[in-house]
Short mmCIF file of C-alpha atoms and ligand atoms in Angstrom, two decimals:
data_model
loop_
_atom_site.label_atom_id
_atom_site.label_comp_id
_atom_site.label_asym_id
_atom_site.label_seq_id
_atom_site.Cartn_x
_atom_site.Cartn_y
_atom_site.Cartn_z
CA MET W 1 -47.98 75.43 25.17
CA ASN W 2 -47.05 72.03 26.46
CA LYS W 3 -46.98 71.61 30.40
CA LYS W 4 -46.04 68.94 32.68
CA VAL W 5 -48.69 68.99 35.39
CA VAL W 6 -48.93 67.30 38.82
CA VAL W 7 -51.94 66.78 40.50
CA LEU W 8 -52.73 65.43 43.77
CA GLY W 9 -54.96 62.47 44.42
CA GLU W 10 -56.62 62.85 47.65
CA VAL W 11 -57.28 58.59 48.92
CA SER W 12 -59.32 59.45 52.03
CA GLU W 13 -60.25 56.52 53.87
CA GLY W 14 -59.99 53.58 51.74
CA SER W 15 -61.50 55.22 48.93
CA LEU W 16 -60.02 57.98 46.25
CA ARG W 17 -62.31 61.41 46.27
CA ASN W 18 -64.10 62.44 43.62
CA VAL W 19 -62.16 65.51 43.56
CA SER W 20 -59.37 63.44 42.32
CA PHE W 21 -60.53 63.24 39.02
CA GLU W 22 -61.22 67.32 38.44
CA THR W 23 -57.94 68.11 39.33
CA ILE W 24 -57.49 66.47 36.42
CA ALA W 25 -59.51 68.01 34.07
CA ALA W 26 -58.14 71.26 36.02
CA ALA W 27 -54.42 70.51 34.82
CA LYS W 28 -55.52 69.31 31.42
CA ALA W 29 -56.61 73.28 30.97
CA VAL W 30 -52.43 73.63 32.37
CA ALA W 31 -50.91 71.59 30.68
CA GLY W 32 -52.78 71.82 27.26
CA ASP W 33 -51.04 68.99 25.08
CA GLY W 34 -48.76 68.34 27.91
CA GLU W 35 -48.46 65.34 30.85
CA ILE W 36 -50.52 64.82 33.63
CA VAL W 37 -48.74 62.93 36.34
CA ALA W 38 -50.94 61.89 39.21
CA VAL W 39 -49.22 61.26 42.84
CA LEU W 40 -51.14 58.79 45.23
CA VAL W 41 -49.93 59.27 48.28
CA GLY W 42 -51.29 56.69 51.60
CA GLU W 43 -50.74 53.30 53.01
CA SER W 44 -52.07 51.24 50.36
CA VAL W 45 -53.00 53.17 47.38
CA LYS W 46 -51.80 51.60 43.63
CA SER W 47 -55.43 49.43 43.31
CA PHE W 48 -56.73 53.94 42.53
CA ALA W 49 -53.77 54.11 39.72
CA ASP W 50 -55.90 52.58 37.45
CA GLU W 51 -58.75 54.55 38.08
CA MET W 52 -56.74 57.96 37.78
CA ILE W 53 -55.27 56.43 34.33
CA HIS W 54 -58.97 55.93 33.24
CA TYR W 55 -59.89 59.84 34.03
CA GLY W 56 -57.23 61.04 32.17
CA ALA W 57 -53.72 61.09 34.16
CA ASP W 58 -50.92 59.98 32.15
CA ARG W 59 -48.93 58.36 34.56
CA VAL W 60 -49.19 58.00 38.23
CA ILE W 61 -46.62 57.73 40.69
CA THR W 62 -47.62 55.90 43.95
CA VAL W 63 -45.71 57.06 47.82
CA GLU W 64 -46.68 54.16 50.14
CA HIS W 65 -45.57 53.76 53.33
CA GLU W 66 -47.63 52.67 57.23
CA ASN W 67 -47.60 55.96 58.24
CA LEU W 68 -49.03 57.63 55.25
CA LYS W 69 -52.05 55.86 56.30
CA ASN W 70 -53.74 59.45 57.46
CA TYR W 71 -53.08 63.10 56.26
CA THR W 72 -50.02 64.71 58.47
CA SER W 73 -48.61 67.80 57.13
CA ASP W 74 -44.90 66.36 57.11
CA GLY W 75 -45.26 62.95 56.05
CA TYR W 76 -47.41 64.70 52.76
CA THR W 77 -44.47 67.57 52.56
CA GLN W 78 -41.82 64.83 52.41
CA ALA W 79 -43.78 62.76 49.89
CA LEU W 80 -45.29 65.77 47.45
CA SER W 81 -41.36 67.45 47.81
CA HIS W 82 -39.16 64.62 47.39
CA VAL W 83 -41.91 63.84 43.88
CA ILE W 84 -41.78 67.45 43.10
CA GLU W 85 -38.41 67.64 42.83
CA SER W 86 -37.87 64.06 40.57
CA GLU W 87 -40.15 65.29 37.99
CA ASN W 88 -39.85 68.81 37.76
CA PRO W 89 -43.35 70.28 36.69
CA GLU W 90 -44.49 73.28 35.45
CA GLY W 91 -47.76 73.40 37.27
CA LEU W 92 -48.85 71.57 40.78
CA ILE W 93 -52.75 71.35 40.83
CA PHE W 94 -54.05 70.11 44.25
CA ALA W 95 -57.72 70.17 45.47
CA HIS W 96 -58.79 72.81 48.03
CA THR W 97 -59.93 70.57 50.71
CA ALA W 98 -58.78 70.20 54.14
CA LEU W 99 -56.07 68.23 53.65
CA GLY W 100 -54.86 70.97 50.29
CA LYS W 101 -55.29 73.58 51.85
CA ASP W 102 -53.03 72.46 54.73
CA LEU W 103 -50.75 71.30 52.34
CA ALA W 104 -50.51 73.22 49.63
CA PRO W 105 -49.28 76.76 51.23
CA ARG W 106 -46.89 74.42 53.02
CA LEU W 107 -45.27 73.50 49.64
CA ALA W 108 -45.36 76.84 47.83
CA SER W 109 -43.27 78.47 50.68
CA LYS W 110 -40.69 74.94 50.19
CA LEU W 111 -40.80 75.30 46.50
CA GLU W 112 -40.36 79.68 46.56
CA THR W 113 -43.45 79.48 44.57
CA GLY W 114 -47.12 81.59 44.67
CA LEU W 115 -50.53 79.51 45.30
CA ILE W 116 -53.42 80.77 43.98
CA SER W 117 -56.25 78.71 46.12
CA ASP W 118 -59.74 77.96 45.47
CA VAL W 119 -59.96 78.69 41.89
CA THR W 120 -63.39 77.94 40.72
CA GLU W 121 -62.60 78.06 36.95
CA ILE W 122 -59.37 77.24 34.72
CA GLU W 123 -58.90 78.78 30.84
CA GLN W 124 -56.13 79.67 28.16
CA GLN W 125 -55.12 83.37 27.33
CA GLY W 126 -53.15 82.80 24.82
CA GLU W 127 -50.09 81.52 26.54
CA ASP W 128 -51.88 82.34 29.29
CA VAL W 129 -53.54 80.23 32.13
CA LEU W 130 -56.45 82.14 34.03
CA PHE W 131 -57.37 81.46 36.82
CA THR W 132 -60.79 82.37 38.62
CA ARG W 133 -61.34 82.69 42.06
CA PRO W 134 -64.37 84.14 44.30
CA ILE W 135 -62.62 87.17 46.47
CA TYR W 136 -64.49 89.27 49.60
CA SER W 137 -66.62 85.71 50.69
CA GLY W 138 -67.94 85.19 47.41
CA LYS W 139 -69.27 88.88 46.36
CA ALA W 140 -66.94 89.05 43.81
CA PHE W 141 -64.29 87.21 41.58
CA GLU W 142 -61.21 87.99 40.70
CA LYS W 143 -59.08 86.54 37.62
CA LYS W 144 -55.07 85.77 38.07
CA THR W 145 -52.43 84.31 36.19
CA ILE W 146 -48.85 83.28 36.35
CA LYS W 147 -46.96 85.02 34.77
CA ASP W 148 -42.78 83.89 35.97
CA GLY W 149 -42.13 79.87 37.86
CA THR W 150 -43.90 77.34 38.88
CA ILE W 151 -48.05 77.45 38.40
CA PHE W 152 -49.47 75.85 41.17
CA ALA W 153 -53.35 76.07 42.11
CA THR W 154 -56.04 74.71 44.81
CA ILE W 155 -59.18 74.29 42.91
CA ARG W 156 -62.56 74.35 44.52
CA PRO W 157 -64.74 70.87 44.55
CA ASN W 158 -67.47 70.77 42.36
CA ASN W 159 -67.17 73.41 40.30
CA ILE W 160 -64.45 71.95 37.40
CA GLU W 161 -66.18 68.60 35.61
CA PRO W 162 -64.17 65.79 35.03
CA LEU W 163 -63.39 64.20 32.26
CA GLU W 164 -65.41 61.30 30.67
CA LYS W 165 -63.96 58.08 32.15
CA ASP W 166 -62.52 55.79 29.18
CA GLU W 167 -61.25 52.54 31.13
CA THR W 168 -59.16 51.76 27.50
CA LEU W 169 -57.26 54.90 28.65
CA THR W 170 -53.48 53.42 29.14
CA GLY W 171 -50.41 54.67 31.64
CA GLU W 172 -46.96 53.92 33.31
CA ILE W 173 -47.52 53.15 37.28
CA ILE W 174 -44.32 54.04 39.23
CA SER W 175 -43.44 53.00 43.37
CA SER W 176 -41.62 55.97 44.61
CA ASP W 177 -38.69 54.98 46.35
CA VAL W 178 -38.89 58.16 48.97
CA GLU W 179 -37.91 57.45 52.11
CA ILE W 180 -40.28 58.92 54.95
CA LYS W 181 -38.44 59.34 57.95
CA ASP W 182 -38.38 61.58 60.95
CA LEU W 183 -42.35 62.06 61.30
CA ARG W 184 -42.88 64.68 63.78
CA THR W 185 -46.29 63.56 63.96
CA ILE W 186 -47.98 59.46 63.17
CA ILE W 187 -51.55 59.93 63.38
CA LYS W 188 -52.62 55.83 64.37
CA ASP W 189 -56.53 56.11 64.13
CA ILE W 190 -59.44 58.85 63.51
CA ILE W 191 -62.60 58.41 65.87
CA ARG W 192 -65.40 60.14 64.68
CA ASN W 193 -68.40 61.83 66.40
CA THR W 194 -70.34 62.49 63.03
CA THR W 195 -71.88 59.33 61.20
CA ASP W 196 -72.89 60.99 57.94
CA GLY W 197 -72.05 58.70 55.37
CA VAL W 198 -71.91 61.40 51.95
CA ASP W 199 -69.10 64.27 52.35
CA LEU W 200 -69.86 67.43 52.89
CA SER W 201 -67.57 68.99 50.58
CA GLU W 202 -68.10 66.98 47.75
CA ALA W 203 -71.73 66.11 48.53
CA LYS W 204 -74.37 66.80 44.79
CA VAL W 205 -77.08 67.44 47.97
CA ILE W 206 -76.94 69.10 50.70
CA ILE W 207 -79.78 69.93 52.82
CA ALA W 208 -79.06 71.88 55.43
CA GLY W 209 -80.75 73.28 58.95
CA GLY W 210 -80.26 76.58 61.31
CA ARG W 211 -81.55 78.23 64.11
CA GLY W 212 -85.22 77.38 63.29
CA VAL W 213 -84.18 73.68 63.35
CA LYS W 214 -84.89 74.01 67.61
CA SER W 215 -83.09 71.08 68.32
CA GLN W 216 -81.02 68.15 68.00
CA GLU W 217 -84.30 65.74 67.09
CA GLY W 218 -85.48 68.77 64.79
CA PHE W 219 -82.41 68.00 62.55
CA GLU W 220 -84.34 64.22 61.69
CA PRO W 221 -86.57 65.39 59.26
CA LEU W 222 -84.25 67.26 57.45
CA HIS W 223 -81.73 63.20 57.86
CA GLU W 224 -84.72 61.67 55.93
CA LEU W 225 -84.85 64.45 53.20
CA ALA W 226 -80.81 64.01 52.39
CA ASP W 227 -81.05 60.28 52.58
CA VAL W 228 -83.79 60.01 50.15
CA LEU W 229 -82.28 62.35 47.41
CA GLY W 230 -78.32 60.78 48.63
CA GLY W 231 -77.12 64.17 49.95
CA ALA W 232 -75.49 65.39 53.34
CA VAL W 233 -76.68 67.49 55.73
CA GLY W 234 -75.45 70.63 56.58
CA ALA W 235 -75.99 73.64 59.18
CA SER W 236 -75.15 77.37 59.95
CA ARG W 237 -73.81 78.64 62.54
CA GLY W 238 -76.73 79.55 64.76
CA ALA W 239 -77.15 76.09 64.60
CA CYS W 240 -73.91 74.90 65.81
CA ASP W 241 -73.53 77.08 68.19
CA ALA W 242 -77.09 76.25 69.87
CA GLU W 243 -75.57 72.75 70.16
CA TYR W 244 -78.29 71.15 67.52
CA CYS W 245 -75.63 69.13 65.55
CA ASP W 246 -71.92 69.12 65.03
CA TYR W 247 -69.48 71.88 63.88
CA ALA W 248 -68.25 69.52 61.28
CA LEU W 249 -71.25 70.40 59.22
CA GLN W 250 -70.78 74.26 59.09
CA ILE W 251 -71.17 75.71 56.71
CA GLY W 252 -70.15 79.23 55.63
CA GLN W 253 -66.70 81.92 56.26
CA THR W 254 -65.69 80.39 59.40
CA GLY W 255 -67.24 77.03 57.84
CA LYS W 256 -66.88 74.64 55.08
CA VAL W 257 -67.92 75.97 51.47
CA VAL W 258 -69.99 73.93 49.81
CA THR W 259 -71.20 74.26 46.20
CA PRO W 260 -73.47 71.05 45.60
CA ASP W 261 -76.27 70.72 42.09
CA LEU W 262 -79.24 71.20 45.12
CA TYR W 263 -78.63 73.14 48.56
CA ILE W 264 -81.89 72.89 50.17
CA ALA W 265 -82.10 75.84 53.42
CA CYS W 266 -84.59 75.13 56.37
CA GLY W 267 -84.64 78.21 58.87
CA ILE W 268 -82.05 80.00 57.86
CA SER W 269 -81.86 83.65 57.82
CA GLY W 270 -79.07 84.38 55.27
CA ALA W 271 -76.47 85.88 56.87
CA ILE W 272 -73.83 87.16 54.82
CA GLN W 273 -71.50 84.72 56.75
CA HIS W 274 -73.66 81.80 55.75
CA LEU W 275 -74.14 82.80 51.89
CA ALA W 276 -70.17 83.43 51.98
CA GLY W 277 -69.84 79.41 52.24
CA MET W 278 -73.17 78.21 49.69
CA SER W 279 -73.55 80.94 47.44
CA ASN W 280 -72.59 79.44 44.78
CA SER W 281 -74.12 75.88 44.62
CA LYS W 282 -75.99 76.19 41.49
CA THR W 283 -79.06 76.15 42.52
CA ILE W 284 -80.51 76.95 45.68
CA VAL W 285 -84.18 76.10 47.82
CA ALA W 286 -84.95 78.48 50.90
CA ILE W 287 -87.40 77.22 53.25
CA ASN W 288 -88.35 79.65 56.09
CA LYS W 289 -91.45 81.50 57.92
CA ASP W 290 -90.11 84.83 57.17
CA PRO W 291 -90.59 85.72 54.05
CA GLU W 292 -88.24 88.17 54.40
CA ALA W 293 -85.56 86.27 55.34
CA ASN W 294 -82.66 87.50 53.35
CA ILE W 295 -81.72 83.85 52.45
CA PHE W 296 -84.49 84.54 49.44
CA ASN W 297 -82.30 86.75 47.65
CA VAL W 298 -80.02 83.93 47.05
CA ALA W 299 -82.51 81.52 46.53
CA ASP W 300 -83.78 80.28 43.20
CA TYR W 301 -87.08 78.71 44.53
CA GLY W 302 -88.87 80.23 47.91
CA ILE W 303 -90.57 78.60 50.09
CA VAL W 304 -92.53 80.58 52.50
CA GLY W 305 -93.84 78.28 55.63
CA ASP W 306 -92.54 75.97 58.36
CA LEU W 307 -89.83 73.74 57.54
CA PHE W 308 -91.81 71.26 59.71
CA GLU W 309 -93.89 70.75 57.60
CA VAL W 310 -92.68 71.27 54.42
CA VAL W 311 -89.45 69.35 54.97
CA PRO W 312 -92.03 65.58 55.28
CA LEU W 313 -93.77 66.83 52.73
CA LEU W 314 -90.84 67.21 49.95
CA THR W 315 -89.56 63.65 51.19
CA GLU W 316 -92.53 61.85 50.69
CA GLU W 317 -92.63 63.55 46.76
CA PHE W 318 -89.29 62.64 46.57
CA LYS W 319 -89.68 59.02 47.86
CA LYS W 320 -91.93 58.51 44.41
CA LEU W 321 -89.46 59.03 41.80
P1 FAD A 401 -81.12 82.90 62.57
O1 FAD A 401 -80.70 84.17 61.91
O2 FAD A 401 -81.21 82.90 64.21
O3 FAD A 401 -82.12 82.12 61.57
C1 FAD A 401 -82.96 81.38 62.00
C2 FAD A 401 -83.61 82.13 60.76
O4 FAD A 401 -85.21 80.17 60.95
C3 FAD A 401 -85.17 82.45 60.70
O5 FAD A 401 -85.08 83.51 59.49
C4 FAD A 401 -86.73 81.70 61.30
O6 FAD A 401 -87.52 82.99 60.37
C5 FAD A 401 -86.39 80.64 60.83
N1 FAD A 401 -86.83 80.03 61.72
C6 FAD A 401 -87.84 79.99 62.60
N2 FAD A 401 -88.73 78.58 62.55
C7 FAD A 401 -89.30 78.46 61.41
C8 FAD A 401 -89.73 77.38 60.96
N3 FAD A 401 -90.24 76.59 62.05
N4 FAD A 401 -90.15 77.15 59.49
C9 FAD A 401 -88.95 78.21 58.80
N5 FAD A 401 -88.19 79.13 59.40
C10 FAD A 401 -87.72 79.36 60.64
N6 FAD A 401 -72.32 81.63 60.00
C11 FAD A 401 -72.74 80.35 59.75
O7 FAD A 401 -73.68 80.07 59.09
N7 FAD A 401 -71.51 79.81 58.99
C12 FAD A 401 -70.43 80.37 59.16
O8 FAD A 401 -69.16 79.82 58.86
C13 FAD A 401 -70.60 81.88 60.08
N8 FAD A 401 -69.48 82.46 60.35
C14 FAD A 401 -69.35 83.65 60.94
C15 FAD A 401 -68.39 84.39 61.07
C16 FAD A 401 -68.22 85.53 62.13
C17 FAD A 401 -66.83 86.61 62.78
C18 FAD A 401 -69.58 85.93 62.25
C19 FAD A 401 -69.45 87.89 63.06
C20 FAD A 401 -70.35 85.81 62.50
C21 FAD A 401 -70.00 84.21 62.13
N9 FAD A 401 -72.03 83.53 61.69
C22 FAD A 401 -71.84 82.09 60.76
C23 FAD A 401 -72.94 83.47 62.24
C24 FAD A 401 -74.10 84.36 61.16
O9 FAD A 401 -73.72 86.10 61.24
C25 FAD A 401 -75.31 84.17 61.69
O10 FAD A 401 -75.49 84.60 62.87
C26 FAD A 401 -76.01 82.63 61.41
O11 FAD A 401 -75.88 82.11 60.32
C27 FAD A 401 -77.33 82.65 61.65
O12 FAD A 401 -77.30 81.38 62.10
P2 FAD A 401 -79.49 80.77 61.54
O13 FAD A 401 -79.14 81.48 60.61
O14 FAD A 401 -79.31 80.20 61.70
O15 FAD A 401 -80.05 81.67 62.62
#
């Protein structure tokens, strides 16, 4: 069946997030031969419209306003509600990012529709679209379908491959005339206290440190390895609680959920709450001096050793490649 599906492209700090292209691929799986309409919201987002089209969007609607420069719940809800009302799509696909996790339930409630969150796989089964999502902190997966009303889902970053980019593709780009008004919150500026360049939830490589890293300085070798591999540094809650790093780096049940191609866990024991955030990583390498550490039960490769010896050796070897 052919459906019209709206996706939200995420523009953050002046660039279009990779997961935006993954939402287009996910939408294709829902839409069949239907239409993919991409929405871009922000202060100045028109320049990203062509890229959305090159990755498979048929049409792009931009909503631009100075008060939409930084995400706010009510600003984006106004923008998206207006677009959804005028487009009346059969499906909506957003990213399961901090933004999507806040916005999608709010919109679902406004639209009086259901929401399938944190989807990792989408497949057609006859007339139905089946969505796979992890449950019980990643210990099991469930498959769900929506039989009635709007199909609304958020997809976990790094799980659904974007379609191949084709710069010959063309599509219509429309500026929305929605009036953004009476906002309760306007974010004027964001001041960060972490300087990491690569976004943790979208990183292809993550070097994560635990309590075994022992201090703030102990994270330095991890940063060096991450720089060589073009990755991001993450952490266990143990490391965050010990004030070795910022909570923004926490991975796990109460932190970020990540699915990189490569996850290197350094001095992390592998508590269930940590595994909940990283066990679906494609390749897991664990470095721990305790051969009985639980992290080895989920690791593809295990190195029993002192991380302060192993990590610099890895950095040196990767530098040679
Ligand atoms: P530890 O368990 O202390 O492990 C440190 C490891 O480092 C050990 O295995 C040790 O052998 C190894 N080590 C020490 N020195 C070295 C060395 N030189 N070289 C190599 N290895 C070394 N945790 C999370 O991570 N994320 C969450 O989101 C999260 N949410 C939670 C939610 C709840 C409700 C609760 C109750 C807990 C949560 N936790 C979470 C905490 C979790 O239970 C663990 O306490 C935490 O993950 C432990 O962190 P760790 O592995 O860094 O520390």
